[in-house]
Coordinates of C-alpha atoms in Angstrom, one line a residue:
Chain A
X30 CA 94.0 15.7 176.6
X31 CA 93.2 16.3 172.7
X32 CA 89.9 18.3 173.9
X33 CA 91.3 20.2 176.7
X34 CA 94.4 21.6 174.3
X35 CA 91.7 22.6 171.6
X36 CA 89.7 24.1 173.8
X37 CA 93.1 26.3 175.2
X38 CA 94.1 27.2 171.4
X39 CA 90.6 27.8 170.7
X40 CA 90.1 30.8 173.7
X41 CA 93.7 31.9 172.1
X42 CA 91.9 32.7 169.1
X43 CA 89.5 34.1 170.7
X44 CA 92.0 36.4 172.5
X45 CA 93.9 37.4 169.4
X46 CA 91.0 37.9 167.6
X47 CA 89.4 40.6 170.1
X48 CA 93.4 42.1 170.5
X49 CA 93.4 42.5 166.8
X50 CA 89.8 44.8 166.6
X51 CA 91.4 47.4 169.0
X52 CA 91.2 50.4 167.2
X53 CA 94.4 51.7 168.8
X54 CA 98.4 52.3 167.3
X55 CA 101.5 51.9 168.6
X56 CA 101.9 54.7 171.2
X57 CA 98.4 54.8 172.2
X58 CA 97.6 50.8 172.7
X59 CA 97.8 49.8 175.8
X60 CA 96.4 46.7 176.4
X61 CA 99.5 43.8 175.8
X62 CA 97.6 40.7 177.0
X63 CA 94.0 39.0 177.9
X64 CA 94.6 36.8 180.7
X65 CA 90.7 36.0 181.2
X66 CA 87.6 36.8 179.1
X67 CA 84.0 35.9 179.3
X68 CA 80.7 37.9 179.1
X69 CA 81.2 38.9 183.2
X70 CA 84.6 40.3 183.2
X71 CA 88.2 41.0 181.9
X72 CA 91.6 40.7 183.5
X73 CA 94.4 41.9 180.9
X74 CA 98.0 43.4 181.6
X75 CA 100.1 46.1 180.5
X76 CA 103.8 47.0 181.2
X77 CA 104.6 50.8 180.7
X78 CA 107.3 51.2 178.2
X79 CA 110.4 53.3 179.6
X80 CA 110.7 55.2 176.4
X81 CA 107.3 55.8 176.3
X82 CA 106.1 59.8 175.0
X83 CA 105.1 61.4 177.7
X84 CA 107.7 60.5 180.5
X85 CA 109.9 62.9 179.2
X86 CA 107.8 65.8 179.8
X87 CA 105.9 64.1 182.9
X88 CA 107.7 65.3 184.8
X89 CA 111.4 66.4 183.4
X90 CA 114.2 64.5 185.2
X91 CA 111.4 62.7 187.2
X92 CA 109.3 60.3 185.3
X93 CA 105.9 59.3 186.2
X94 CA 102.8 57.7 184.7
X95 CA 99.9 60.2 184.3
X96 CA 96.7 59.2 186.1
X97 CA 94.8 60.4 182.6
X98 CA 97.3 57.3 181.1
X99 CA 96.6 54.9 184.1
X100 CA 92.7 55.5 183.1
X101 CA 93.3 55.0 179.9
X102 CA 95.3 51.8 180.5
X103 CA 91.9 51.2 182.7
X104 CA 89.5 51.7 180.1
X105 CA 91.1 50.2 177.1
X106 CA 91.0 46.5 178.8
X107 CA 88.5 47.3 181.3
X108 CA 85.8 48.7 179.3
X109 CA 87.2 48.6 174.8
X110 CA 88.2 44.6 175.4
X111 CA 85.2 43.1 177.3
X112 CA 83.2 45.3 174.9
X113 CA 84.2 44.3 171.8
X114 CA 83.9 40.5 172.9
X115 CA 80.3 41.4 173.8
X116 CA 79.9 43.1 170.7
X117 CA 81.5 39.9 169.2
X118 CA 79.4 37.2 171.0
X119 CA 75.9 39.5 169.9
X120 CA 77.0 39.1 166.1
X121 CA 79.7 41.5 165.1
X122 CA 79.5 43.2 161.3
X123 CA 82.6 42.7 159.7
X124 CA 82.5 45.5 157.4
X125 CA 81.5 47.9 160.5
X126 CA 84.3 49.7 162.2
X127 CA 84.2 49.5 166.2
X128 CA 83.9 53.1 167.8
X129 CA 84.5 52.8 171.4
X130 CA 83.4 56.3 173.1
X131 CA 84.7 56.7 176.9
X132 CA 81.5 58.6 178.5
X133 CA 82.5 58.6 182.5
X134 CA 84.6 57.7 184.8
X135 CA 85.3 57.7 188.4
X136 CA 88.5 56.5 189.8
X137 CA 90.9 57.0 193.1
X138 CA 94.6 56.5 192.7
X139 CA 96.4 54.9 195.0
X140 CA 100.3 54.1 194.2
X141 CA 102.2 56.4 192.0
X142 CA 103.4 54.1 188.5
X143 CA 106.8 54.6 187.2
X144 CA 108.5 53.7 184.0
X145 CA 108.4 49.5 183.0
X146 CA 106.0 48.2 185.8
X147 CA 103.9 45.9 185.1
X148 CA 100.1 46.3 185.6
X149 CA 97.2 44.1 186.0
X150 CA 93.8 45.1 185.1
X151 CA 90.6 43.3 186.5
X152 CA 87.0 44.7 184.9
X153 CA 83.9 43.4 186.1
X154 CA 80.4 44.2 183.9
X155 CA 78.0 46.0 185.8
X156 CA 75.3 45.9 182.7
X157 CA 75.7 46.2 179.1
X158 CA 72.9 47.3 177.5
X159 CA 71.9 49.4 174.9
X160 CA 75.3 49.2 173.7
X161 CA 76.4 50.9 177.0
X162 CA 78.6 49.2 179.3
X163 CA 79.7 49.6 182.8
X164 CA 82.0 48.0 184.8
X165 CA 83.7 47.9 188.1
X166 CA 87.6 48.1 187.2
X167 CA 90.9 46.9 189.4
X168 CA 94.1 48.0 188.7
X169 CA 97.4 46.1 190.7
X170 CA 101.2 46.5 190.5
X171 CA 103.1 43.4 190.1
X172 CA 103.1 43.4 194.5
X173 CA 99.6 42.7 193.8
X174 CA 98.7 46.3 195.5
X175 CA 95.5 48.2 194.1
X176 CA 97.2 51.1 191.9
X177 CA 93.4 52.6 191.1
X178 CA 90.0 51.9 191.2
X179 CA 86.6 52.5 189.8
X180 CA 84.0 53.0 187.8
X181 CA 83.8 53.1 184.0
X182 CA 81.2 53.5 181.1
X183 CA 81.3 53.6 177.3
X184 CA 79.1 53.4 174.3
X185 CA 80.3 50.5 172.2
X186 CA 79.3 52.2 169.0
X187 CA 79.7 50.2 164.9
X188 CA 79.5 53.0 163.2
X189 CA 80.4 56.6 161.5
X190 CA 77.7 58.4 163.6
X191 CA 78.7 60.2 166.7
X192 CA 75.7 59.4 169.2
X193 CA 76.0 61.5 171.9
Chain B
X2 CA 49.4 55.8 187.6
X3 CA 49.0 58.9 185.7
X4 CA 51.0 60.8 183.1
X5 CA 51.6 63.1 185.6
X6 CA 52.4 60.6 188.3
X7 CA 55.2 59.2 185.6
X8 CA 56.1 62.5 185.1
X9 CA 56.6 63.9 188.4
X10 CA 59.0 60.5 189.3
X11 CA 60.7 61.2 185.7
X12 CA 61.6 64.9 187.0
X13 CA 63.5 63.6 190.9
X14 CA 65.0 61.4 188.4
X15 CA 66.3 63.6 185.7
X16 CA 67.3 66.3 188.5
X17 CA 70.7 63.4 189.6
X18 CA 71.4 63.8 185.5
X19 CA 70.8 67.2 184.1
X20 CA 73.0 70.5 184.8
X21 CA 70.5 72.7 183.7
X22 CA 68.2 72.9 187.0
X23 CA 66.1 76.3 185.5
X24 CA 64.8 73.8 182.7
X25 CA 64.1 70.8 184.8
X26 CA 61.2 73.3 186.2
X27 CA 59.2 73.9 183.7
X28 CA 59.5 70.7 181.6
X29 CA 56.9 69.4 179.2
X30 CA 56.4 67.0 176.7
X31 CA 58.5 68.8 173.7
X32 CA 61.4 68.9 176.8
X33 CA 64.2 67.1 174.5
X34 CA 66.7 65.2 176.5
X35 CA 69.4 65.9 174.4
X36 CA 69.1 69.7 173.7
X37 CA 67.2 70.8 176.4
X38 CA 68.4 68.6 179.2
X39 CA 71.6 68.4 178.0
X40 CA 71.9 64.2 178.9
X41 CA 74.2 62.3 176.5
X42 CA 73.0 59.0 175.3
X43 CA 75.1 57.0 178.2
X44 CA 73.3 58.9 180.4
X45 CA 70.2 57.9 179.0
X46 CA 70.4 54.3 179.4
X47 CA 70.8 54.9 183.4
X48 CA 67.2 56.9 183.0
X49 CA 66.0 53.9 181.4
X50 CA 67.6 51.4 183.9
X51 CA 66.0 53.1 186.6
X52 CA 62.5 53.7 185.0
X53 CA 62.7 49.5 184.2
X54 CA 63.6 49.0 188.3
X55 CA 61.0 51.7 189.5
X56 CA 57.7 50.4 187.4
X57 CA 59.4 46.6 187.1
X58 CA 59.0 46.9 183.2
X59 CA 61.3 45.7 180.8
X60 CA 62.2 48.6 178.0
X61 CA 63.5 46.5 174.5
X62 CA 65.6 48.3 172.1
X63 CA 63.1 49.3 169.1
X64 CA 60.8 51.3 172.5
X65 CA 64.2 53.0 173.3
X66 CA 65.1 54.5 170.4
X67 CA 61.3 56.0 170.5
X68 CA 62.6 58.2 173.0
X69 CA 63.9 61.6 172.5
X70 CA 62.0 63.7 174.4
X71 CA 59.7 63.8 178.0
X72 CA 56.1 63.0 176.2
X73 CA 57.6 59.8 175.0
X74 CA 59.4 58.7 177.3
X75 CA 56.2 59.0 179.3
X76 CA 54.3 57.5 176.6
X77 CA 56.6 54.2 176.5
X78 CA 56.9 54.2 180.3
X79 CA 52.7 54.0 180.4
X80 CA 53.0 51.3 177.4
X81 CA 55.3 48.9 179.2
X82 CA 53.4 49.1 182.3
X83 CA 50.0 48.8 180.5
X84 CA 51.4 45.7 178.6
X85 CA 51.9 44.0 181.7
X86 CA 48.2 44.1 183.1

């Protein structure tokens, strides 16, 4: 029993630790949890805030989440989580700030997202090499239906230079 | 396998990458990838992917970052595959 619950607070670490190097703020984080982590894959979840900035003006009197935000949503614990725990597990420099750079996608929407659902997010790593990483990436609804899917890459860059 | 056997797969390869079709036709070693092709460096790890699958090499780090334009990419293609006979 003693193990078992170290071992849980242990991956919670883990978790918080990798939550805590995401280089986003307030209205442009959107990652909220890491359900699973390991070098093959990420499921995470986020729940679209009603108040959040661009319902108001997408679309006036009719609110709906932007595909460009449900990509982002995507990427973010698709592609920015799983990498930084790969980054982590290869020996990450402390003093080096993590630059994650989105460099394609390819995704198909399939349910419109409206203010406060709650959304799943299931990644799974193609290849990361080269500090590239791909992934085939889920998104559900809380009815368990596929909101969007598809394919993601990003440079998981520690430094100031800009490589592309 | 020649330089310009390498060389000739390298170009059906680069045409799925680059936008710029004119320079994919008359390509030579001093072709850079970046300026001339126009491929961005995520792109460039799918071009090595692929050459590693197509000559069943294995391309480390230190060899990649020796590439920047067509000669030595050639050059570290012909190296890996050399290094395995």
């Amino acid at each position: 029993m003693w193990t078992e619950g170290n071992t849980a607070c242990k991956t919670e670490n883990m978790y918080e630790e990798v939550l805590n190097q995401l280089p986003y703020k307030s209205s442009f984080r959107f990652v909220d949890t890491i359900i699973s982590l390991d070098e093959n894959g990420v499921v995470g979840e986020y729940t679209l805030r009603p108040d959040a900035f661009f319902y108001e003006d997408h679309f006036p009197g009719n609110p709906v989440t932007p595909g460009v935000i449900l990509t982002e949503i995507m990427a973010q614990i698709g592609l920015v989580v799983l990498g930084i725990y790969l980054l982590m597990q290869a020996g990450l420099s402390p003093e080096k700030k993590i630059i994650p750079l989105f460099t394609s996608s390819q995704v198909d929407f399939h349910k419109l997202v409206l203010p406060g659902e709650k959304l799943k997010v299931v990644s799974k790593k193609q290849y990361f090499r080269f500090n590239k990483l791909k992934c085939t990436v889920e998104m559900m609804n809380e009815k368990n239906e596929t909101v969007a899917r598809g394919i993601f890459s990003g440079m998981m860059i520690q430094s100031n230079n800009n490589p592309l | 396998m020649t330089r310009e056997d390498i060389l000739e797969e390298l170009k059906k390869v680069l045409a799925h990458y680059t936008p710029d079709k004119e320079t994919l036709n008359s390509i030579g070693p001093e072709t850079d990838f970046v300026n001339d092709l126009k491929i961005n460096s995520a792109n460039m790890v799918d071009i090595i992917i692929e050459a590693e699958e197509r000559y069943d090499i294995e391309i480390d780090m230190d060899s990649a970052e020796k590439i920047h334009n067509i000669g030595s990419c050639v050059d570290v293609i012909l190296e890996k595959i050399n290094e395995k006979k």
